[in-house]
Amino acid sequence: MNVLTDNLSLYGKGLLGTVELTVYGSLLALALGFVMASFRVAPVGSLRVFGTAWVAVLRNTPLTLLFFAVLLGLPRFGVVLPFQLFAVLALGCYTSAFICEAIRSGINTVPTGQGEAARSLGMSFGQTLCGIVLPQAFRSVIPPIGSTLIALAKNSAIAGAFSVTELLGTYKTLNELGYSIIWSFVWIAVGYLIVTLTISALFNVLEKRWGVAR
Amino acid sequence: MAVEPLIELRNVNKHYGSVHVLQDISLTVGRGEVVVVIGPSGSGKSTLCRTINRLEPVESGTILLDGQPLPQEGRALARLRTEVGMVFQSFNLFAHKTVLANVSLAQVKVRKRGKEEADKRSRELLERVGLLAHAEKYPAQLSGGQQQRVAIARALAMDPKALLFDEPTSALDPEMINEVLEVMRQLARDGMTMVVVTHEMGFARYAANRVVFMADGRIVEDRTPEEFFTAPESERAKDFLSKILKH
């Protein structure tokens, strides 16, 4: 039981590492996912192909493999960044594929008639997408995006295997110090619950605020 | 009739797959004229209506608006679409915006009016369709008939030269049809150029200048309502009228 009180700072650092990976990874995933979803519905063919390829490659690659590719592959091309940034890059790009598909399914829930009405009023593709389609798509994608970001928080554990400070990685140190493995993991699990339940709560608020007005 | 033509279709053709939905359609609508298009379902009348602002591209033939040929996609087309308002069967109001914002949005984004000026114009139009009291509501809080009147106000907000109505009352409960038709009759009296696809024979008979009867992708008759309803020439029209006027 005293594994927590004795190692509060170690747990704290691990939790902070996980939170950082989650927040930065989420921001990157949301931004990229948004751009890719716009590409996938764009009237320009080459953008649609790019968006589709992005999703196909990233969604179908195991995340661990992607971590290897980023952390071991990019330095070979002279891209040397802190490991934490590499981890954010891998997590963000991977999750962006899922965000993209969630947003795209949201776009498909907006009746095409509203797009036609906007066009018949003389609005351009960009105006129709940003003013009419996406604000409504956004409402219906709040729950799936919440789930995707929770998955991202949990996936960040993989970064621990690549010497990035994060919550799961703390068990190695605790194990060496001779603490009960079960209690070490119990508190690690509690740490993840804090992160994921916070995300759930945040998305519940968003959904209450924005998700109903239809 | 010596009216100045506003909408002209010349030898327009369109296929959906192997179905020839518009077969060599030529039609002229004069400024201030109300043309009602009727016909059995699948006759191509909605498609005809939608080609006029190029929501449906055509394969051959020309469409002229105020003497100008309809442009391809892009800015020029967007500009032209502001000149032709469209009212849909399913209203297609923007569900996430209030009634007022629905009417103001394109004025601000496309006509580049200031927000206050746009809202002022929107309130005038909402008053005209009898819905000023509902300006702050969302579309889902209105009845179908009210939504359709908002849609008409939204189309009018762009100060279009002509309005297209694609079965504007077909999705409405019977008791709401009249409130929409009354707004349309008022527009017709005010001299708006209108192309109306409808099954409302009463409207066709008393508000239209001309009735265009379509069947199987062709214009079969194009005459005054009086002539069409009392003495249809074609067998197709006689058959159609006998079916719908019985009840």
Tab-separated table of C-alpha atoms in Angstrom:
chain	number	residue	atom	x	y	z
A	1	MET	CA	0.000	0.000	0.000
A	2	ASN	CA	2.837	2.398	0.789
A	3	VAL	CA	4.172	1.922	-2.742
A	4	LEU	CA	2.257	5.063	-3.710
A	5	THR	CA	3.214	7.294	-0.770
A	6	ASP	CA	6.876	6.267	-0.946
A	7	ASN	CA	7.147	6.945	-4.675
A	8	LEU	CA	4.794	9.827	-5.165
A	9	SER	CA	7.261	11.837	-7.252
A	10	LEU	CA	8.019	8.861	-9.509
A	11	TYR	CA	4.312	8.257	-10.085
A	12	GLY	CA	3.825	11.985	-10.547
A	13	LYS	CA	6.477	12.158	-13.267
A	14	GLY	CA	5.018	9.108	-14.995
A	15	LEU	CA	1.505	10.539	-14.876
A	16	LEU	CA	2.736	13.885	-16.180
A	17	GLY	CA	4.538	12.091	-19.029
A	18	THR	CA	1.356	10.256	-19.992
A	19	VAL	CA	-0.687	13.457	-19.790
A	20	GLU	CA	1.796	15.284	-22.006
A	21	LEU	CA	1.832	12.511	-24.599
A	22	THR	CA	-1.967	12.407	-24.536
A	23	VAL	CA	-2.506	16.156	-24.836
A	24	TYR	CA	0.078	16.823	-27.551
A	25	GLY	CA	-0.783	13.611	-29.390
A	26	SER	CA	-4.498	14.513	-29.285
A	27	LEU	CA	-3.908	18.018	-30.608
A	28	LEU	CA	-1.810	16.684	-33.468
A	29	ALA	CA	-4.332	13.913	-34.197
A	30	LEU	CA	-7.278	16.328	-34.218
A	31	ALA	CA	-5.520	18.820	-36.484
A	32	LEU	CA	-4.284	16.194	-38.941
A	33	GLY	CA	-7.558	14.263	-38.814
A	34	PHE	CA	-9.492	17.427	-39.642
A	35	VAL	CA	-7.226	18.230	-42.587
A	36	MET	CA	-7.397	14.647	-43.909
A	37	ALA	CA	-11.184	14.533	-43.602
A	38	SER	CA	-11.416	17.763	-45.630
A	39	PHE	CA	-9.115	16.191	-48.208
A	40	ARG	CA	-11.290	13.090	-48.426
A	41	VAL	CA	-14.413	15.059	-49.339
A	42	ALA	CA	-12.638	17.704	-51.453
A	43	PRO	CA	-13.658	18.225	-55.089
A	44	VAL	CA	-9.963	17.855	-56.086
A	45	GLY	CA	-9.107	14.256	-56.975
A	46	SER	CA	-5.444	14.290	-55.912
A	47	LEU	CA	-6.368	15.497	-52.413
A	48	ARG	CA	-8.929	12.698	-52.085
A	49	VAL	CA	-6.288	10.134	-53.090
A	50	PHE	CA	-3.808	11.559	-50.574
A	51	GLY	CA	-6.358	11.475	-47.747
A	52	THR	CA	-7.401	7.926	-48.574
A	53	ALA	CA	-3.771	6.728	-48.725
A	54	TRP	CA	-2.993	8.432	-45.396
A	55	VAL	CA	-5.846	6.649	-43.677
A	56	ALA	CA	-5.109	3.291	-45.316
A	57	VAL	CA	-1.428	3.294	-44.329
A	58	LEU	CA	-1.732	4.614	-40.780
A	59	ARG	CA	-4.892	2.836	-39.747
A	60	ASN	CA	-3.593	-0.522	-40.892
A	61	THR	CA	-0.103	-0.361	-39.381
A	62	PRO	CA	0.358	-1.758	-35.860
A	63	LEU	CA	1.220	1.137	-33.558
A	64	THR	CA	4.352	-0.540	-32.216
A	65	LEU	CA	5.619	-0.932	-35.773
A	66	LEU	CA	4.893	2.732	-36.371
A	67	PHE	CA	6.894	3.642	-33.270
A	68	PHE	CA	9.822	1.636	-34.608
A	69	ALA	CA	9.513	3.318	-37.977
A	70	VAL	CA	9.470	6.801	-36.467
A	71	LEU	CA	12.023	6.360	-33.668
A	72	LEU	CA	14.487	4.249	-35.614
A	73	GLY	CA	13.629	5.229	-39.171
A	74	LEU	CA	13.525	9.020	-39.096
A	75	PRO	CA	17.000	9.462	-37.510
A	76	ARG	CA	18.420	7.588	-40.518
A	77	PHE	CA	17.142	10.411	-42.698
A	78	GLY	CA	18.823	12.942	-40.429
A	79	VAL	CA	15.684	13.800	-38.463
A	80	VAL	CA	16.829	13.759	-34.861
A	81	LEU	CA	14.294	14.925	-32.282
A	82	PRO	CA	13.728	14.243	-28.594
A	83	PHE	CA	12.153	10.810	-28.081
A	84	GLN	CA	9.071	12.365	-26.545
A	85	LEU	CA	8.456	14.384	-29.697
A	86	PHE	CA	8.920	11.278	-31.843
A	87	ALA	CA	6.377	9.502	-29.670
A	88	VAL	CA	3.894	12.373	-30.062
A	89	LEU	CA	4.438	12.234	-33.818
A	90	ALA	CA	3.786	8.486	-33.973
A	91	LEU	CA	0.732	8.633	-31.702
A	92	GLY	CA	-0.694	11.737	-33.391
A	93	CYS	CA	-0.329	10.464	-36.958
A	94	TYR	CA	-1.683	7.027	-36.073
A	95	THR	CA	-4.738	8.423	-34.278
A	96	SER	CA	-5.367	11.059	-36.968
A	97	ALA	CA	-6.441	8.265	-39.321
A	98	PHE	CA	-9.208	7.266	-36.892
A	99	ILE	CA	-10.190	10.885	-36.230
A	100	CYS	CA	-10.373	11.466	-39.988
A	101	GLU	CA	-12.772	8.564	-40.451
A	102	ALA	CA	-14.896	9.669	-37.490
A	103	ILE	CA	-15.192	13.183	-38.926
A	104	ARG	CA	-15.950	11.787	-42.366
A	105	SER	CA	-18.770	9.655	-40.987
A	106	GLY	CA	-20.038	12.820	-39.286
A	107	ILE	CA	-19.953	14.653	-42.606
A	108	ASN	CA	-22.051	11.864	-44.099
A	109	THR	CA	-24.749	12.392	-41.459
A	110	VAL	CA	-25.425	15.936	-42.697
A	111	PRO	CA	-28.222	15.714	-45.277
A	112	THR	CA	-26.901	16.428	-48.772
A	113	GLY	CA	-29.854	18.764	-49.283
A	114	GLN	CA	-28.304	21.301	-46.933
A	115	GLY	CA	-25.157	21.314	-49.053
A	116	GLU	CA	-27.299	21.799	-52.148
A	117	ALA	CA	-29.183	24.626	-50.469
A	118	ALA	CA	-25.891	26.322	-49.571
A	119	ARG	CA	-24.595	25.947	-53.118
A	120	SER	CA	-27.829	27.219	-54.599
A	121	LEU	CA	-27.370	30.357	-52.474
A	122	GLY	CA	-24.007	30.885	-54.185
A	123	MET	CA	-21.771	29.621	-51.376
A	124	SER	CA	-18.426	28.076	-52.382
A	125	PHE	CA	-17.200	24.580	-51.438
A	126	GLY	CA	-15.092	25.998	-48.601
A	127	GLN	CA	-17.952	28.120	-47.249
A	128	THR	CA	-20.357	25.192	-47.448
A	129	LEU	CA	-17.918	22.817	-45.729
A	130	CYS	CA	-16.866	25.172	-42.926
A	131	GLY	CA	-20.150	27.010	-42.416
A	132	ILE	CA	-22.750	24.288	-42.901
A	133	VAL	CA	-21.375	20.762	-42.998
A	134	LEU	CA	-18.553	20.633	-40.441
A	135	PRO	CA	-20.336	22.431	-37.582
A	136	GLN	CA	-23.106	19.835	-37.796
A	137	ALA	CA	-20.731	16.934	-38.419
A	138	PHE	CA	-18.825	18.040	-35.309
A	139	ARG	CA	-21.879	17.437	-33.122
A	140	SER	CA	-22.362	13.863	-34.165
A	141	VAL	CA	-18.662	12.961	-33.934
A	142	ILE	CA	-18.104	14.084	-30.331
A	143	PRO	CA	-18.693	10.580	-28.846
A	144	PRO	CA	-16.517	8.597	-31.314
A	145	ILE	CA	-13.714	11.166	-31.095
A	146	GLY	CA	-13.846	10.870	-27.292
A	147	SER	CA	-13.372	7.105	-27.587
A	148	THR	CA	-10.529	7.547	-30.048
A	149	LEU	CA	-8.688	9.941	-27.720
A	150	ILE	CA	-9.138	7.560	-24.780
A	151	ALA	CA	-7.551	4.879	-26.951
A	152	LEU	CA	-4.724	7.307	-27.661
A	153	ALA	CA	-4.143	7.860	-23.929
A	154	LYS	CA	-3.850	4.126	-23.384
A	155	ASN	CA	-1.729	3.606	-26.509
A	156	SER	CA	0.770	6.094	-25.117
A	157	ALA	CA	1.983	3.238	-22.886
A	158	ILE	CA	3.906	1.920	-25.885
A	159	ALA	CA	6.137	4.997	-25.682
A	160	GLY	CA	7.441	3.676	-22.344
A	161	ALA	CA	9.166	0.864	-24.217
A	162	PHE	CA	11.106	3.531	-26.145
A	163	SER	CA	12.532	5.244	-23.025
A	164	VAL	CA	9.929	7.999	-22.945
A	165	THR	CA	8.880	8.824	-19.387
A	166	GLU	CA	5.283	7.781	-18.925
A	167	LEU	CA	3.085	6.033	-16.411
A	168	LEU	CA	3.406	2.358	-17.328
A	169	GLY	CA	7.200	2.594	-17.461
A	170	THR	CA	7.353	3.371	-13.733
A	171	TYR	CA	6.711	-0.292	-12.908
A	172	LYS	CA	10.260	-1.197	-13.967
A	173	THR	CA	11.817	1.076	-11.353
A	174	LEU	CA	9.306	0.038	-8.693
A	175	ASN	CA	9.962	-3.617	-9.460
A	176	GLU	CA	13.712	-3.111	-9.051
A	177	LEU	CA	13.068	-1.403	-5.706
A	178	GLY	CA	11.279	-4.551	-4.587
A	179	TYR	CA	7.734	-3.274	-4.202
A	180	SER	CA	4.718	-5.564	-4.635
A	181	ILE	CA	4.091	-5.851	-8.352
A	182	ILE	CA	0.352	-6.036	-7.831
A	183	TRP	CA	0.092	-2.781	-5.920
A	184	SER	CA	2.464	-1.049	-8.359
A	185	PHE	CA	0.087	-1.929	-11.165
A	186	VAL	CA	-3.003	-1.024	-9.193
A	187	TRP	CA	-1.746	2.524	-8.787
A	188	ILE	CA	-0.631	2.670	-12.422
A	189	ALA	CA	-4.132	1.613	-13.399
A	190	VAL	CA	-5.574	4.346	-11.183
A	191	GLY	CA	-3.301	6.842	-12.962
A	192	TYR	CA	-4.664	5.787	-16.365
A	193	LEU	CA	-8.198	5.982	-15.024
A	194	ILE	CA	-7.584	9.573	-13.949
A	195	VAL	CA	-6.507	10.464	-17.500
A	196	THR	CA	-9.218	8.530	-19.336
A	197	LEU	CA	-12.052	9.514	-17.018
A	198	THR	CA	-11.005	13.145	-17.408
A	199	ILE	CA	-11.276	12.751	-21.178
A	200	SER	CA	-14.698	11.092	-20.777
A	201	ALA	CA	-15.888	13.911	-18.538
A	202	LEU	CA	-14.613	16.543	-20.959
A	203	PHE	CA	-16.441	14.912	-23.865
A	204	ASN	CA	-19.611	14.535	-21.822
A	205	VAL	CA	-19.540	18.278	-21.227
A	206	LEU	CA	-18.896	18.930	-24.927
A	207	GLU	CA	-21.745	16.660	-25.888
A	208	LYS	CA	-24.158	18.332	-23.476
A	209	ARG	CA	-23.108	21.731	-24.684
A	210	TRP	CA	-23.018	21.104	-28.448
A	211	GLY	CA	-24.428	17.714	-29.188
A	212	VAL	CA	-28.167	18.276	-28.985
A	213	ALA	CA	-29.273	21.428	-30.763
A	214	ARG	CA	-30.782	19.654	-33.768
B	1	MET	CA	-46.271	36.589	-75.846
B	2	ALA	CA	-43.788	39.414	-76.211
B	3	VAL	CA	-42.065	39.157	-72.868
B	4	GLU	CA	-38.331	39.479	-72.405
B	5	PRO	CA	-36.874	35.975	-71.823
B	6	LEU	CA	-35.135	35.452	-68.481
B	7	ILE	CA	-34.563	31.705	-68.497
B	8	GLU	CA	-33.970	29.873	-71.748
B	9	LEU	CA	-33.296	26.183	-72.244
B	10	ARG	CA	-32.322	25.064	-75.740
B	11	ASN	CA	-32.211	21.408	-76.731
B	12	VAL	CA	-31.158	20.231	-73.279
B	13	ASN	CA	-30.381	16.521	-72.856
B	14	LYS	CA	-29.520	14.466	-69.812
B	15	HIS	CA	-29.228	10.766	-68.958
B	16	TYR	CA	-29.176	8.932	-65.653
B	17	GLY	CA	-27.358	5.811	-66.720
B	18	SER	CA	-29.449	4.464	-69.564
B	19	VAL	CA	-32.525	6.542	-68.717
B	20	HIS	CA	-32.944	9.582	-70.932
B	21	VAL	CA	-34.469	11.901	-68.303
B	22	LEU	CA	-34.407	15.096	-70.325
B	23	GLN	CA	-34.987	14.668	-74.039
B	24	ASP	CA	-34.256	17.700	-76.149
B	25	ILE	CA	-35.970	20.119	-73.785
B	26	SER	CA	-36.491	23.672	-74.980
B	27	LEU	CA	-38.289	26.096	-72.724
B	28	THR	CA	-38.379	29.855	-72.349
B	29	VAL	CA	-39.521	31.633	-69.218
B	30	GLY	CA	-40.161	35.353	-69.556
B	31	ARG	CA	-39.390	37.941	-66.934
B	32	GLY	CA	-42.192	38.071	-64.393
B	33	GLU	CA	-43.762	34.891	-65.694
B	34	VAL	CA	-44.964	32.043	-63.494
B	35	VAL	CA	-44.459	28.693	-65.175
B	36	VAL	CA	-45.795	25.604	-63.460
B	37	VAL	CA	-44.320	22.264	-64.467
B	38	ILE	CA	-46.541	19.259	-63.850
B	39	GLY	CA	-46.429	15.641	-64.861
B	40	PRO	CA	-46.301	12.097	-63.527
B	41	SER	CA	-43.415	11.162	-61.242
B	42	GLY	CA	-40.281	10.202	-63.106
B	43	SER	CA	-41.175	12.505	-65.949
B	44	GLY	CA	-38.045	14.626	-65.418
B	45	LYS	CA	-39.721	17.726	-64.034
B	46	SER	CA	-37.571	17.966	-60.883
B	47	THR	CA	-34.434	17.347	-62.913
B	48	LEU	CA	-35.484	20.101	-65.297
B	49	CYS	CA	-35.875	22.463	-62.365
B	50	ARG	CA	-32.479	21.530	-60.946
B	51	THR	CA	-30.630	22.010	-64.229
B	52	ILE	CA	-31.566	25.690	-64.269
B	53	ASN	CA	-29.080	26.476	-61.480
B	54	ARG	CA	-26.842	23.582	-62.439
B	55	LEU	CA	-27.398	21.433	-59.375
B	56	GLU	CA	-27.722	18.878	-62.171
B	57	PRO	CA	-25.225	19.359	-64.999
B	58	VAL	CA	-26.586	18.706	-68.469
B	59	GLU	CA	-24.921	16.712	-71.231
B	60	SER	CA	-25.835	18.816	-74.212
B	61	GLY	CA	-27.778	21.912	-75.050
B	62	THR	CA	-27.573	25.433	-73.656
B	63	ILE	CA	-29.159	27.128	-70.699
B	64	LEU	CA	-29.243	30.927	-70.700
B	65	LEU	CA	-30.014	33.122	-67.756
B	66	ASP	CA	-30.757	36.715	-68.605
B	67	GLY	CA	-28.962	36.146	-71.916
B	68	GLN	CA	-25.850	34.673	-70.257
B	69	PRO	CA	-24.934	31.015	-70.757
B	70	LEU	CA	-24.684	29.013	-67.519
B	71	PRO	CA	-20.999	28.823	-66.503
B	72	GLN	CA	-19.103	25.640	-65.545
B	73	GLU	CA	-18.214	24.990	-61.897
B	74	GLY	CA	-16.388	27.664	-59.946
B	75	ARG	CA	-16.804	31.282	-58.977
B	76	ALA	CA	-18.802	32.341	-62.013
B	77	LEU	CA	-21.345	29.602	-61.332
B	78	ALA	CA	-21.580	30.571	-57.656
B	79	ARG	CA	-22.247	34.169	-58.666
B	80	LEU	CA	-24.925	33.091	-61.071
B	81	ARG	CA	-26.598	30.886	-58.503
B	82	THR	CA	-27.176	33.918	-56.301
B	83	GLU	CA	-29.416	35.235	-59.068
B	84	VAL	CA	-31.653	32.178	-59.014
B	85	GLY	CA	-33.196	31.216	-55.696
B	86	MET	CA	-34.210	27.643	-55.067
B	87	VAL	CA	-36.797	26.156	-52.742
B	88	PHE	CA	-36.609	22.405	-52.107
B	89	GLN	CA	-39.150	19.728	-51.314
B	90	SER	CA	-37.392	18.934	-48.025
B	91	PHE	CA	-36.826	22.595	-47.036
B	92	ASN	CA	-33.086	21.996	-46.411
B	93	LEU	CA	-32.793	24.650	-43.747
B	94	PHE	CA	-29.432	24.714	-41.963
B	95	ALA	CA	-30.324	22.708	-38.848
B	96	HIS	CA	-27.643	24.211	-36.601
B	97	LYS	CA	-28.616	27.833	-37.233
B	98	THR	CA	-31.555	29.886	-36.050
B	99	VAL	CA	-34.232	30.973	-38.480
B	100	LEU	CA	-32.746	34.458	-38.611
B	101	ALA	CA	-29.220	33.105	-39.187
B	102	ASN	CA	-30.544	30.839	-41.958
B	103	VAL	CA	-31.834	33.859	-43.833
B	104	SER	CA	-28.823	36.080	-43.073
B	105	LEU	CA	-25.958	33.633	-43.646
B	106	ALA	CA	-25.567	33.814	-47.415
B	107	GLN	CA	-26.247	37.550	-47.448
B	108	VAL	CA	-23.160	38.006	-45.282
B	109	LYS	CA	-20.974	35.305	-46.852
B	110	VAL	CA	-21.908	35.751	-50.499
B	111	ARG	CA	-23.470	39.186	-50.900
B	112	LYS	CA	-20.933	40.606	-48.417
B	113	ARG	CA	-23.531	42.592	-46.526
B	114	GLY	CA	-22.787	43.713	-42.977
B	115	LYS	CA	-24.357	41.584	-40.260
B	116	GLU	CA	-26.773	44.301	-39.146
B	117	GLU	CA	-27.875	45.120	-42.667
B	118	ALA	CA	-28.371	41.425	-43.402
B	119	ASP	CA	-30.373	40.846	-40.221
B	120	LYS	CA	-32.533	43.873	-40.981
B	121	ARG	CA	-33.297	42.523	-44.437
B	122	SER	CA	-33.933	39.062	-42.980
B	123	ARG	CA	-36.444	40.450	-40.484
B	124	GLU	CA	-38.287	42.254	-43.286
B	125	LEU	CA	-38.512	39.012	-45.241
B	126	LEU	CA	-39.537	36.953	-42.216
B	127	GLU	CA	-42.271	39.483	-41.565
B	128	ARG	CA	-43.366	39.125	-45.169
B	129	VAL	CA	-43.745	35.348	-44.788
B	130	GLY	CA	-45.368	35.842	-41.383
B	131	LEU	CA	-42.645	34.340	-39.216
B	132	LEU	CA	-40.900	37.275	-37.573
B	133	ALA	CA	-41.957	35.977	-34.152
B	134	HIS	CA	-39.990	32.768	-34.771
B	135	ALA	CA	-36.713	34.440	-35.786
B	136	GLU	CA	-34.715	33.084	-32.859
B	137	LYS	CA	-35.991	29.497	-33.073
B	138	TYR	CA	-34.214	26.569	-34.685
B	139	PRO	CA	-35.692	24.893	-37.786
B	140	ALA	CA	-36.577	21.727	-35.860
B	141	GLN	CA	-38.874	23.778	-33.619
B	142	LEU	CA	-41.020	24.856	-36.581
B	143	SER	CA	-43.720	23.018	-38.479
B	144	GLY	CA	-43.056	21.926	-42.046
B	145	GLY	CA	-45.055	24.769	-43.499
B	146	GLN	CA	-43.200	27.295	-41.378
B	147	GLN	CA	-39.857	25.791	-42.368
B	148	GLN	CA	-40.760	26.049	-46.021
B	149	ARG	CA	-41.729	29.710	-45.606
B	150	VAL	CA	-38.337	30.344	-43.974
B	151	ALA	CA	-36.717	28.612	-46.946
B	152	ILE	CA	-38.570	30.977	-49.274
B	153	ALA	CA	-37.402	33.972	-47.217
B	154	ARG	CA	-33.850	32.625	-47.366
B	155	ALA	CA	-34.011	32.373	-51.153
B	156	LEU	CA	-35.508	35.874	-51.430
B	157	ALA	CA	-32.735	37.322	-49.251
B	158	MET	CA	-30.309	37.124	-52.152
B	159	ASP	CA	-32.626	39.361	-54.223
B	160	PRO	CA	-32.784	36.770	-56.996
B	161	LYS	CA	-34.087	37.467	-60.476
B	162	ALA	CA	-36.007	34.205	-60.460
B	163	LEU	CA	-37.112	31.515	-58.022
B	164	LEU	CA	-37.198	27.781	-58.643
B	165	PHE	CA	-39.577	25.650	-56.594
B	166	ASP	CA	-38.958	21.910	-56.595
B	167	GLU	CA	-42.180	20.376	-55.251
B	168	PRO	CA	-42.360	22.864	-52.383
B	169	THR	CA	-45.516	21.426	-50.823
B	170	SER	CA	-45.054	17.697	-51.432
B	171	ALA	CA	-43.561	17.020	-47.992
B	172	LEU	CA	-46.207	18.998	-46.103
B	173	ASP	CA	-49.287	18.011	-44.154
B	174	PRO	CA	-52.411	19.014	-46.072
B	175	GLU	CA	-53.332	21.770	-43.634
B	176	MET	CA	-49.936	23.438	-44.081
B	177	ILE	CA	-49.908	23.455	-47.854
B	178	ASN	CA	-52.046	26.524	-48.120
B	179	GLU	CA	-49.832	28.767	-45.994
B	180	VAL	CA	-46.923	28.051	-48.330
B	181	LEU	CA	-49.024	28.448	-51.469
B	182	GLU	CA	-50.322	31.766	-50.182
B	183	VAL	CA	-46.747	33.092	-49.902
B	184	MET	CA	-46.093	31.838	-53.430
B	185	ARG	CA	-49.254	33.440	-54.784
B	186	GLN	CA	-48.183	36.719	-53.213
B	187	LEU	CA	-44.771	36.445	-54.904
B	188	ALA	CA	-46.477	35.764	-58.213
B	189	ARG	CA	-48.669	38.847	-57.772
B	190	ASP	CA	-45.544	40.895	-56.982
B	191	GLY	CA	-44.130	39.942	-60.385
B	192	MET	CA	-41.445	37.419	-59.360
B	193	THR	CA	-40.310	35.098	-62.133
B	194	MET	CA	-41.050	31.589	-60.941
B	195	VAL	CA	-40.615	28.034	-62.168
B	196	VAL	CA	-42.720	25.779	-59.982
B	197	VAL	CA	-42.686	21.994	-60.062
B	198	THR	CA	-45.789	20.923	-58.198
B	199	HIS	CA	-48.739	18.618	-57.889
B	200	GLU	CA	-50.978	21.461	-56.655
B	201	MET	CA	-53.411	21.777	-59.527
B	202	GLY	CA	-55.205	24.656	-57.841
B	203	PHE	CA	-52.025	26.683	-57.806
B	204	ALA	CA	-51.264	25.732	-61.401
B	205	ARG	CA	-54.718	26.761	-62.494
B	206	TYR	CA	-55.032	30.091	-60.735
B	207	ALA	CA	-51.485	31.427	-60.215
B	208	ALA	CA	-49.622	30.259	-63.311
B	209	ASN	CA	-49.223	32.102	-66.583
B	210	ARG	CA	-48.312	28.875	-68.313
B	211	VAL	CA	-48.519	25.194	-67.570
B	212	VAL	CA	-45.810	22.895	-68.890
B	213	PHE	CA	-46.819	19.250	-68.918
B	214	MET	CA	-43.945	16.769	-68.948
B	215	ALA	CA	-43.960	13.031	-69.480
B	216	ASP	CA	-41.079	10.610	-70.050
B	217	GLY	CA	-38.453	13.330	-70.261
B	218	ARG	CA	-40.271	15.433	-72.856
B	219	ILE	CA	-42.387	18.544	-72.758
B	220	VAL	CA	-45.731	17.347	-74.060
B	221	GLU	CA	-47.798	20.498	-73.664
B	222	ASP	CA	-46.936	24.122	-72.941
B	223	ARG	CA	-50.093	26.238	-72.743
B	224	THR	CA	-52.124	28.569	-70.590
B	225	PRO	CA	-53.698	26.907	-67.547
B	226	GLU	CA	-57.209	27.587	-68.853
B	227	GLU	CA	-56.547	25.784	-72.133
B	228	PHE	CA	-54.590	22.989	-70.514
B	229	PHE	CA	-57.112	22.119	-67.845
B	230	THR	CA	-60.256	22.504	-69.946
B	231	ALA	CA	-59.024	21.096	-73.213
B	232	PRO	CA	-55.764	19.109	-73.006
B	233	GLU	CA	-54.544	18.111	-76.458
B	234	SER	CA	-52.431	15.029	-75.823
B	235	GLU	CA	-53.681	11.645	-74.690
B	236	ARG	CA	-50.930	11.597	-72.047
B	237	ALA	CA	-52.196	14.813	-70.459
B	238	LYS	CA	-55.831	13.712	-70.651
B	239	ASP	CA	-54.917	10.484	-68.927
B	240	PHE	CA	-52.903	12.314	-66.244
B	241	LEU	CA	-55.636	14.834	-65.545
B	242	SER	CA	-58.347	12.195	-65.400
B	243	LYS	CA	-56.357	10.409	-62.696
B	244	ILE	CA	-55.623	13.399	-60.495
B	245	LEU	CA	-58.785	15.437	-60.893
B	246	LYS	CA	-61.112	12.609	-60.011
B	247	HIS	CA	-60.735	12.921	-56.275
